[in-house]
Amino acid sequence: NAGVTQTPKFRVLKTGQSMTLLCAQDMNHEYMYWYRQDPGMGLRLIHYSVGEGTTAKGEVPDGYNVSRLKKQNFLLGLESAAPSQTSVYFCASSYQKSGLAGGSTDTQYFGPGTRLTVL
Amino acid sequence: RKEVEQDPGPFNVPEGATVAFNCTYSNSASQSFFWYRQDCRKEPKLLMSVYSSGNEDGRFTAQLNRASQYISLLIRDSKLSDSATYLCVVNVRTGGFKTIFGAGTRLFVKA
């Protein structure tokens, strides 16, 4: 049981390049999330998904796109990387309890993170 | 004003000390509350949920004061292994939901 995994662990891009970060979870969780973490700031939600085939914008979605074609995978894409996207990116997942309407209060399980530098 | 505010620290304490962290939140629609721990260059991991009645897990005690919109974490008998950043996390019920992470409080426990 690997939990939440992320690939790659590290990446250096030049401005304007594109890339995709992959997140995979084997816990059969419904909810998945992408966050970025910058020094002195809390984790900020980029996009999230409440189930296969659905995505929604978080707090800082600009410059990113996501897809959830399979329940276990959540992809984060950068179409044209900018230096402001230098950050540590964390994926997380959580289990939606039945009976909860409109939200999840369950524990989020995080992947090990991807350190991205955009030059 | 940040929606979840924490003292960034760092807190430098000797082994065996008792240390308390505070967290305030601004949204009265906040529904559930957690403390996460994050080791250097690692992912956050759940330390404990926070309940209105207060809850304890070994050396860790969490308290919630809804009236004052305030959460606390108390660590007794600090160990070297407690050195980490402690994140205050709040779930807010909106049309959907929103999870807000505080920036964290750094703790260094020294021998």
PDB file of C-alpha atoms in Angstrom:
ATOM      1  CA  ASN A   1       0.000   0.000   0.000  1.00  0.00           C
ATOM      2  CA  ALA A   2       1.979   2.988  -1.296  1.00  0.00           C
ATOM      3  CA  GLY A   3      -0.495   5.701  -0.206  1.00  0.00           C
ATOM      4  CA  VAL A   4      -0.016   8.844  -2.282  1.00  0.00           C
ATOM      5  CA  THR A   5       2.871   8.983  -4.729  1.00  0.00           C
ATOM      6  CA  GLN A   6       4.088  11.854  -6.892  1.00  0.00           C
ATOM      7  CA  THR A   7       6.335  11.989  -9.917  1.00  0.00           C
ATOM      8  CA  PRO A   8       8.742  13.536 -10.524  1.00  0.00           C
ATOM      9  CA  LYS A   9      10.364  14.433  -7.198  1.00  0.00           C
ATOM     10  CA  PHE A  10      12.431  17.266  -8.665  1.00  0.00           C
ATOM     11  CA  ARG A  11      12.344  19.229 -11.887  1.00  0.00           C
ATOM     12  CA  VAL A  12      14.005  22.279 -13.363  1.00  0.00           C
ATOM     13  CA  LEU A  13      12.250  24.056 -16.226  1.00  0.00           C
ATOM     14  CA  LYS A  14      13.014  27.041 -18.364  1.00  0.00           C
ATOM     15  CA  THR A  15      10.446  29.803 -18.675  1.00  0.00           C
ATOM     16  CA  GLY A  16       7.835  28.864 -21.237  1.00  0.00           C
ATOM     17  CA  GLN A  17       8.342  25.101 -21.034  1.00  0.00           C
ATOM     18  CA  SER A  18       5.479  22.799 -20.175  1.00  0.00           C
ATOM     19  CA  MET A  19       5.267  19.803 -17.893  1.00  0.00           C
ATOM     20  CA  THR A  20       2.840  17.486 -16.137  1.00  0.00           C
ATOM     21  CA  LEU A  21       3.021  16.360 -12.532  1.00  0.00           C
ATOM     22  CA  LEU A  22       1.463  13.012 -11.771  1.00  0.00           C
ATOM     23  CA  CYS A  23      -0.232  12.054  -8.526  1.00  0.00           C
ATOM     24  CA  ALA A  24      -1.451   8.543  -7.800  1.00  0.00           C
ATOM     25  CA  GLN A  25      -3.253   7.101  -4.774  1.00  0.00           C
ATOM     26  CA  ASP A  26      -4.135   3.515  -3.980  1.00  0.00           C
ATOM     27  CA  MET A  27      -6.539   4.172  -1.091  1.00  0.00           C
ATOM     28  CA  ASN A  28      -9.690   4.418  -3.235  1.00  0.00           C
ATOM     29  CA  HIS A  29     -10.163   8.030  -2.144  1.00  0.00           C
ATOM     30  CA  GLU A  30     -12.765  10.146  -3.884  1.00  0.00           C
ATOM     31  CA  TYR A  31     -11.194  13.548  -3.248  1.00  0.00           C
ATOM     32  CA  MET A  32      -7.820  14.622  -4.593  1.00  0.00           C
ATOM     33  CA  TYR A  33      -6.030  17.958  -4.329  1.00  0.00           C
ATOM     34  CA  TRP A  34      -3.059  19.868  -5.650  1.00  0.00           C
ATOM     35  CA  TYR A  35      -1.353  22.426  -3.402  1.00  0.00           C
ATOM     36  CA  ARG A  36       1.678  24.617  -3.673  1.00  0.00           C
ATOM     37  CA  GLN A  37       3.800  25.578  -0.683  1.00  0.00           C
ATOM     38  CA  ASP A  38       5.968  28.668  -0.652  1.00  0.00           C
ATOM     39  CA  PRO A  39       8.205  29.975   2.163  1.00  0.00           C
ATOM     40  CA  GLY A  40       6.280  31.847   4.857  1.00  0.00           C
ATOM     41  CA  MET A  41       2.926  30.860   3.426  1.00  0.00           C
ATOM     42  CA  GLY A  42       0.536  28.062   4.134  1.00  0.00           C
ATOM     43  CA  LEU A  43      -0.287  25.463   1.560  1.00  0.00           C
ATOM     44  CA  ARG A  44      -2.490  27.003  -1.088  1.00  0.00           C
ATOM     45  CA  LEU A  45      -4.999  24.964  -3.028  1.00  0.00           C
ATOM     46  CA  ILE A  46      -4.531  25.057  -6.793  1.00  0.00           C
ATOM     47  CA  HIS A  47      -7.240  22.680  -8.012  1.00  0.00           C
ATOM     48  CA  TYR A  48      -9.146  19.793  -6.564  1.00  0.00           C
ATOM     49  CA  SER A  49     -11.378  16.937  -7.646  1.00  0.00           C
ATOM     50  CA  VAL A  50     -14.357  15.384  -5.884  1.00  0.00           C
ATOM     51  CA  GLY A  51     -14.431  12.321  -8.092  1.00  0.00           C
ATOM     52  CA  GLU A  52     -13.373  10.752 -11.360  1.00  0.00           C
ATOM     53  CA  GLY A  53     -14.011  13.063 -14.281  1.00  0.00           C
ATOM     54  CA  THR A  54     -14.561  16.179 -12.131  1.00  0.00           C
ATOM     55  CA  THR A  55     -12.257  19.079 -11.319  1.00  0.00           C
ATOM     56  CA  ALA A  56     -12.692  22.444  -9.635  1.00  0.00           C
ATOM     57  CA  LYS A  57     -10.609  25.558  -9.079  1.00  0.00           C
ATOM     58  CA  GLY A  58      -8.990  26.286  -5.781  1.00  0.00           C
ATOM     59  CA  GLU A  59      -7.441  29.442  -4.427  1.00  0.00           C
ATOM     60  CA  VAL A  60      -4.621  29.875  -6.983  1.00  0.00           C
ATOM     61  CA  PRO A  61      -5.625  28.109 -10.233  1.00  0.00           C
ATOM     62  CA  ASP A  62      -4.161  30.516 -12.807  1.00  0.00           C
ATOM     63  CA  GLY A  63      -1.430  29.016 -14.973  1.00  0.00           C
ATOM     64  CA  TYR A  64      -2.378  25.429 -14.104  1.00  0.00           C
ATOM     65  CA  ASN A  65      -4.707  22.818 -15.537  1.00  0.00           C
ATOM     66  CA  VAL A  66      -5.736  19.460 -14.117  1.00  0.00           C
ATOM     67  CA  SER A  67      -7.361  16.234 -15.203  1.00  0.00           C
ATOM     68  CA  ARG A  68      -8.857  13.285 -13.333  1.00  0.00           C
ATOM     69  CA  LEU A  69      -9.498  10.658 -15.978  1.00  0.00           C
ATOM     70  CA  LYS A  70      -9.066   7.798 -13.517  1.00  0.00           C
ATOM     71  CA  LYS A  71     -10.086   7.769  -9.872  1.00  0.00           C
ATOM     72  CA  GLN A  72      -6.589   6.945  -8.689  1.00  0.00           C
ATOM     73  CA  ASN A  73      -4.744   9.603 -10.727  1.00  0.00           C
ATOM     74  CA  PHE A  74      -4.768  13.399 -10.635  1.00  0.00           C
ATOM     75  CA  LEU A  75      -2.565  15.272 -13.101  1.00  0.00           C
ATOM     76  CA  LEU A  76      -1.365  18.860 -12.774  1.00  0.00           C
ATOM     77  CA  GLY A  77      -0.198  20.603 -15.922  1.00  0.00           C
ATOM     78  CA  LEU A  78       1.807  23.746 -16.458  1.00  0.00           C
ATOM     79  CA  GLU A  79       1.362  24.869 -20.051  1.00  0.00           C
ATOM     80  CA  SER A  80       3.900  27.690 -20.040  1.00  0.00           C
ATOM     81  CA  ALA A  81       5.993  27.738 -16.891  1.00  0.00           C
ATOM     82  CA  ALA A  82       6.881  31.037 -15.225  1.00  0.00           C
ATOM     83  CA  PRO A  83       9.437  31.785 -12.469  1.00  0.00           C
ATOM     84  CA  SER A  84       6.512  32.582 -10.131  1.00  0.00           C
ATOM     85  CA  GLN A  85       5.601  28.890 -10.323  1.00  0.00           C
ATOM     86  CA  THR A  86       8.819  27.880  -8.591  1.00  0.00           C
ATOM     87  CA  SER A  87       7.493  26.079  -5.555  1.00  0.00           C
ATOM     88  CA  VAL A  88       6.993  22.763  -3.827  1.00  0.00           C
ATOM     89  CA  TYR A  89       3.879  21.020  -5.086  1.00  0.00           C
ATOM     90  CA  PHE A  90       1.979  18.574  -2.903  1.00  0.00           C
ATOM     91  CA  CYS A  91      -0.788  16.251  -3.949  1.00  0.00           C
ATOM     92  CA  ALA A  92      -3.234  14.962  -1.358  1.00  0.00           C
ATOM     93  CA  SER A  93      -6.273  12.710  -1.198  1.00  0.00           C
ATOM     94  CA  SER A  94      -9.105  12.130   1.241  1.00  0.00           C
ATOM     95  CA  TYR A  95     -12.070   9.819   1.634  1.00  0.00           C
ATOM     96  CA  GLN A  96     -15.541  11.312   1.286  1.00  0.00           C
ATOM     97  CA  LYS A  97     -17.704   9.959   4.070  1.00  0.00           C
ATOM     98  CA  SER A  98     -21.224   9.100   2.995  1.00  0.00           C
ATOM     99  CA  GLY A  99     -23.814  11.523   4.308  1.00  0.00           C
ATOM    100  CA  LEU A 100     -21.611  14.588   4.174  1.00  0.00           C
ATOM    101  CA  ALA A 101     -23.147  17.167   1.902  1.00  0.00           C
ATOM    102  CA  GLY A 102     -20.932  19.532   0.004  1.00  0.00           C
ATOM    103  CA  GLY A 103     -17.643  18.864   1.697  1.00  0.00           C
ATOM    104  CA  SER A 104     -15.157  16.555   3.315  1.00  0.00           C
ATOM    105  CA  THR A 105     -13.808  16.859   6.799  1.00  0.00           C
ATOM    106  CA  ASP A 106     -11.635  13.803   6.543  1.00  0.00           C
ATOM    107  CA  THR A 107      -7.914  13.603   6.943  1.00  0.00           C
ATOM    108  CA  GLN A 108      -5.927  14.524   3.886  1.00  0.00           C
ATOM    109  CA  TYR A 109      -3.025  12.228   3.045  1.00  0.00           C
ATOM    110  CA  PHE A 110      -0.169  13.901   1.252  1.00  0.00           C
ATOM    111  CA  GLY A 111       2.348  12.745  -1.293  1.00  0.00           C
ATOM    112  CA  PRO A 112       6.077  13.424  -0.772  1.00  0.00           C
ATOM    113  CA  GLY A 113       6.057  16.554  -2.934  1.00  0.00           C
ATOM    114  CA  THR A 114       7.633  17.770  -6.164  1.00  0.00           C
ATOM    115  CA  ARG A 115      10.243  20.524  -6.023  1.00  0.00           C
ATOM    116  CA  LEU A 116       9.932  22.617  -9.162  1.00  0.00           C
ATOM    117  CA  THR A 117      12.304  25.371 -10.176  1.00  0.00           C
ATOM    118  CA  VAL A 118      11.520  27.586 -13.151  1.00  0.00           C
ATOM    119  CA  LEU A 119      14.478  29.556 -14.465  1.00  0.00           C
TER     120      LEU A 119
ATOM    121  CA  ARG B   1      -5.708  39.519   7.229  1.00  0.00           C
ATOM    122  CA  LYS B   2      -4.940  35.834   6.744  1.00  0.00           C
ATOM    123  CA  GLU B   3      -7.836  33.463   7.319  1.00  0.00           C
ATOM    124  CA  VAL B   4      -5.693  31.253   9.562  1.00  0.00           C
ATOM    125  CA  GLU B   5      -2.895  32.886  11.533  1.00  0.00           C
ATOM    126  CA  GLN B   6      -0.090  31.292  13.484  1.00  0.00           C
ATOM    127  CA  ASP B   7       2.984  32.604  15.244  1.00  0.00           C
ATOM    128  CA  PRO B   8       5.770  31.556  12.859  1.00  0.00           C
ATOM    129  CA  GLY B   9       8.281  31.101  15.680  1.00  0.00           C
ATOM    130  CA  PRO B  10      10.742  29.562  15.831  1.00  0.00           C
ATOM    131  CA  PHE B  11      10.205  28.226  19.288  1.00  0.00           C
ATOM    132  CA  ASN B  12      13.476  26.979  20.782  1.00  0.00           C
ATOM    133  CA  VAL B  13      12.921  24.807  23.850  1.00  0.00           C
ATOM    134  CA  PRO B  14      14.975  22.324  25.866  1.00  0.00           C
ATOM    135  CA  GLU B  15      14.050  18.668  26.060  1.00  0.00           C
ATOM    136  CA  GLY B  16      11.382  18.072  28.652  1.00  0.00           C
ATOM    137  CA  ALA B  17       9.832  21.515  28.306  1.00  0.00           C
ATOM    138  CA  THR B  18       6.141  22.217  27.764  1.00  0.00           C
ATOM    139  CA  VAL B  19       5.366  24.354  24.737  1.00  0.00           C
ATOM    140  CA  ALA B  20       2.088  25.796  23.481  1.00  0.00           C
ATOM    141  CA  PHE B  21       1.125  26.923  20.000  1.00  0.00           C
ATOM    142  CA  ASN B  22      -1.794  29.145  19.176  1.00  0.00           C
ATOM    143  CA  CYS B  23      -3.830  29.593  16.034  1.00  0.00           C
ATOM    144  CA  THR B  24      -6.648  31.983  15.217  1.00  0.00           C
ATOM    145  CA  TYR B  25      -9.130  31.719  12.374  1.00  0.00           C
ATOM    146  CA  SER B  26     -11.366  34.406  10.956  1.00  0.00           C
ATOM    147  CA  ASN B  27     -14.211  32.569   9.231  1.00  0.00           C
ATOM    148  CA  SER B  28     -17.138  31.810  11.532  1.00  0.00           C
ATOM    149  CA  ALA B  29     -18.283  29.108   9.085  1.00  0.00           C
ATOM    150  CA  SER B  30     -15.241  27.060  10.015  1.00  0.00           C
ATOM    151  CA  GLN B  31     -16.399  23.543  10.644  1.00  0.00           C
ATOM    152  CA  SER B  32     -13.519  21.281  11.572  1.00  0.00           C
ATOM    153  CA  PHE B  33     -10.012  21.766  12.815  1.00  0.00           C
ATOM    154  CA  PHE B  34      -6.742  19.886  12.740  1.00  0.00           C
ATOM    155  CA  TRP B  35      -3.095  20.069  13.638  1.00  0.00           C
ATOM    156  CA  TYR B  36      -0.653  18.688  11.084  1.00  0.00           C
ATOM    157  CA  ARG B  37       3.054  18.152  11.532  1.00  0.00           C
ATOM    158  CA  GLN B  38       5.567  18.788   8.754  1.00  0.00           C
ATOM    159  CA  ASP B  39       9.180  17.711   9.016  1.00  0.00           C
ATOM    160  CA  CYS B  40      11.838  19.563   7.068  1.00  0.00           C
ATOM    161  CA  ARG B  41      11.470  18.935   3.327  1.00  0.00           C
ATOM    162  CA  LYS B  42       8.710  16.373   3.923  1.00  0.00           C
ATOM    163  CA  GLU B  43       4.969  16.276   3.416  1.00  0.00           C
ATOM    164  CA  PRO B  44       2.462  17.343   6.091  1.00  0.00           C
ATOM    165  CA  LYS B  45       0.983  14.543   8.189  1.00  0.00           C
ATOM    166  CA  LEU B  46      -2.028  14.632  10.466  1.00  0.00           C
ATOM    167  CA  LEU B  47      -1.083  14.999  14.120  1.00  0.00           C
ATOM    168  CA  MET B  48      -4.571  15.225  15.571  1.00  0.00           C
ATOM    169  CA  SER B  49      -8.056  16.522  15.011  1.00  0.00           C
ATOM    170  CA  VAL B  50      -9.340  19.215  17.358  1.00  0.00           C
ATOM    171  CA  TYR B  51     -12.704  18.838  19.067  1.00  0.00           C
ATOM    172  CA  SER B  52     -14.742  21.401  20.963  1.00  0.00           C
ATOM    173  CA  SER B  53     -14.432  19.382  24.148  1.00  0.00           C
ATOM    174  CA  GLY B  54     -10.666  19.299  23.843  1.00  0.00           C
ATOM    175  CA  ASN B  55      -8.734  16.132  23.170  1.00  0.00           C
ATOM    176  CA  GLU B  56      -5.500  14.531  24.200  1.00  0.00           C
ATOM    177  CA  ASP B  57      -3.170  12.093  22.519  1.00  0.00           C
ATOM    178  CA  GLY B  58      -0.291  11.126  24.744  1.00  0.00           C
ATOM    179  CA  ARG B  59       1.844  14.209  25.298  1.00  0.00           C
ATOM    180  CA  PHE B  60      -0.267  16.316  22.929  1.00  0.00           C
ATOM    181  CA  THR B  61      -3.405  18.235  23.910  1.00  0.00           C
ATOM    182  CA  ALA B  62      -5.553  20.224  21.502  1.00  0.00           C
ATOM    183  CA  GLN B  63      -8.170  22.788  22.470  1.00  0.00           C
ATOM    184  CA  LEU B  64     -10.785  24.681  20.472  1.00  0.00           C
ATOM    185  CA  ASN B  65     -12.547  27.866  21.517  1.00  0.00           C
ATOM    186  CA  ARG B  66     -15.252  28.589  18.961  1.00  0.00           C
ATOM    187  CA  ALA B  67     -16.364  31.821  20.647  1.00  0.00           C
ATOM    188  CA  SER B  68     -12.875  33.290  20.353  1.00  0.00           C
ATOM    189  CA  GLN B  69     -12.091  31.446  17.091  1.00  0.00           C
ATOM    190  CA  TYR B  70      -8.919  30.097  18.610  1.00  0.00           C
ATOM    191  CA  ILE B  71      -7.153  26.725  18.530  1.00  0.00           C
ATOM    192  CA  SER B  72      -4.233  25.604  20.616  1.00  0.00           C
ATOM    193  CA  LEU B  73      -1.766  22.736  20.762  1.00  0.00           C
ATOM    194  CA  LEU B  74       0.131  21.865  23.927  1.00  0.00           C
ATOM    195  CA  ILE B  75       3.142  19.569  23.862  1.00  0.00           C
ATOM    196  CA  ARG B  76       4.334  18.252  27.213  1.00  0.00           C
ATOM    197  CA  ASP B  77       7.729  16.706  27.954  1.00  0.00           C
ATOM    198  CA  SER B  78       9.171  17.755  24.585  1.00  0.00           C
ATOM    199  CA  LYS B  79      11.398  15.285  22.753  1.00  0.00           C
ATOM    200  CA  LEU B  80      14.083  15.978  20.188  1.00  0.00           C
ATOM    201  CA  SER B  81      11.879  14.182  17.685  1.00  0.00           C
ATOM    202  CA  ASP B  82       9.137  16.791  18.179  1.00  0.00           C
ATOM    203  CA  SER B  83      11.249  19.295  16.209  1.00  0.00           C
ATOM    204  CA  ALA B  84       9.125  20.134  13.180  1.00  0.00           C
ATOM    205  CA  THR B  85       6.709  22.712  11.809  1.00  0.00           C
ATOM    206  CA  TYR B  86       3.166  22.494  13.175  1.00  0.00           C
ATOM    207  CA  LEU B  87       0.378  23.521  10.819  1.00  0.00           C
ATOM    208  CA  CYS B  88      -3.032  24.674  11.955  1.00  0.00           C
ATOM    209  CA  VAL B  89      -5.708  23.568   9.472  1.00  0.00           C
ATOM    210  CA  VAL B  90      -9.324  24.679   9.231  1.00  0.00           C
ATOM    211  CA  ASN B  91     -12.125  23.337   7.048  1.00  0.00           C
ATOM    212  CA  VAL B  92     -14.680  25.980   6.119  1.00  0.00           C
ATOM    213  CA  ARG B  93     -18.147  25.088   4.903  1.00  0.00           C
ATOM    214  CA  THR B  94     -18.924  27.306   1.948  1.00  0.00           C
ATOM    215  CA  GLY B  95     -21.145  26.354  -0.986  1.00  0.00           C
ATOM    216  CA  GLY B  96     -18.777  23.437  -1.139  1.00  0.00           C
ATOM    217  CA  PHE B  97     -15.870  23.392   1.252  1.00  0.00           C
ATOM    218  CA  LYS B  98     -12.501  25.003   1.654  1.00  0.00           C
ATOM    219  CA  THR B  99      -9.464  23.748   3.562  1.00  0.00           C
ATOM    220  CA  ILE B 100      -7.163  26.487   4.810  1.00  0.00           C
ATOM    221  CA  PHE B 101      -3.660  25.841   6.083  1.00  0.00           C
ATOM    222  CA  GLY B 102      -1.820  28.160   8.405  1.00  0.00           C
ATOM    223  CA  ALA B 103       1.774  28.999   7.496  1.00  0.00           C
ATOM    224  CA  GLY B 104       3.010  26.927  10.423  1.00  0.00           C
ATOM    225  CA  THR B 105       4.967  27.344  13.632  1.00  0.00           C
ATOM    226  CA  ARG B 106       8.513  26.006  13.756  1.00  0.00           C
ATOM    227  CA  LEU B 107       9.649  24.141  16.831  1.00  0.00           C
ATOM    228  CA  PHE B 108      13.237  23.252  17.707  1.00  0.00           C
ATOM    229  CA  VAL B 109      13.757  20.995  20.707  1.00  0.00           C
ATOM    230  CA  LYS B 110      17.350  20.942  21.925  1.00  0.00           C
ATOM    231  CA  ALA B 111      19.219  18.556  24.185  1.00  0.00           C
TER     232      ALA B 111
END
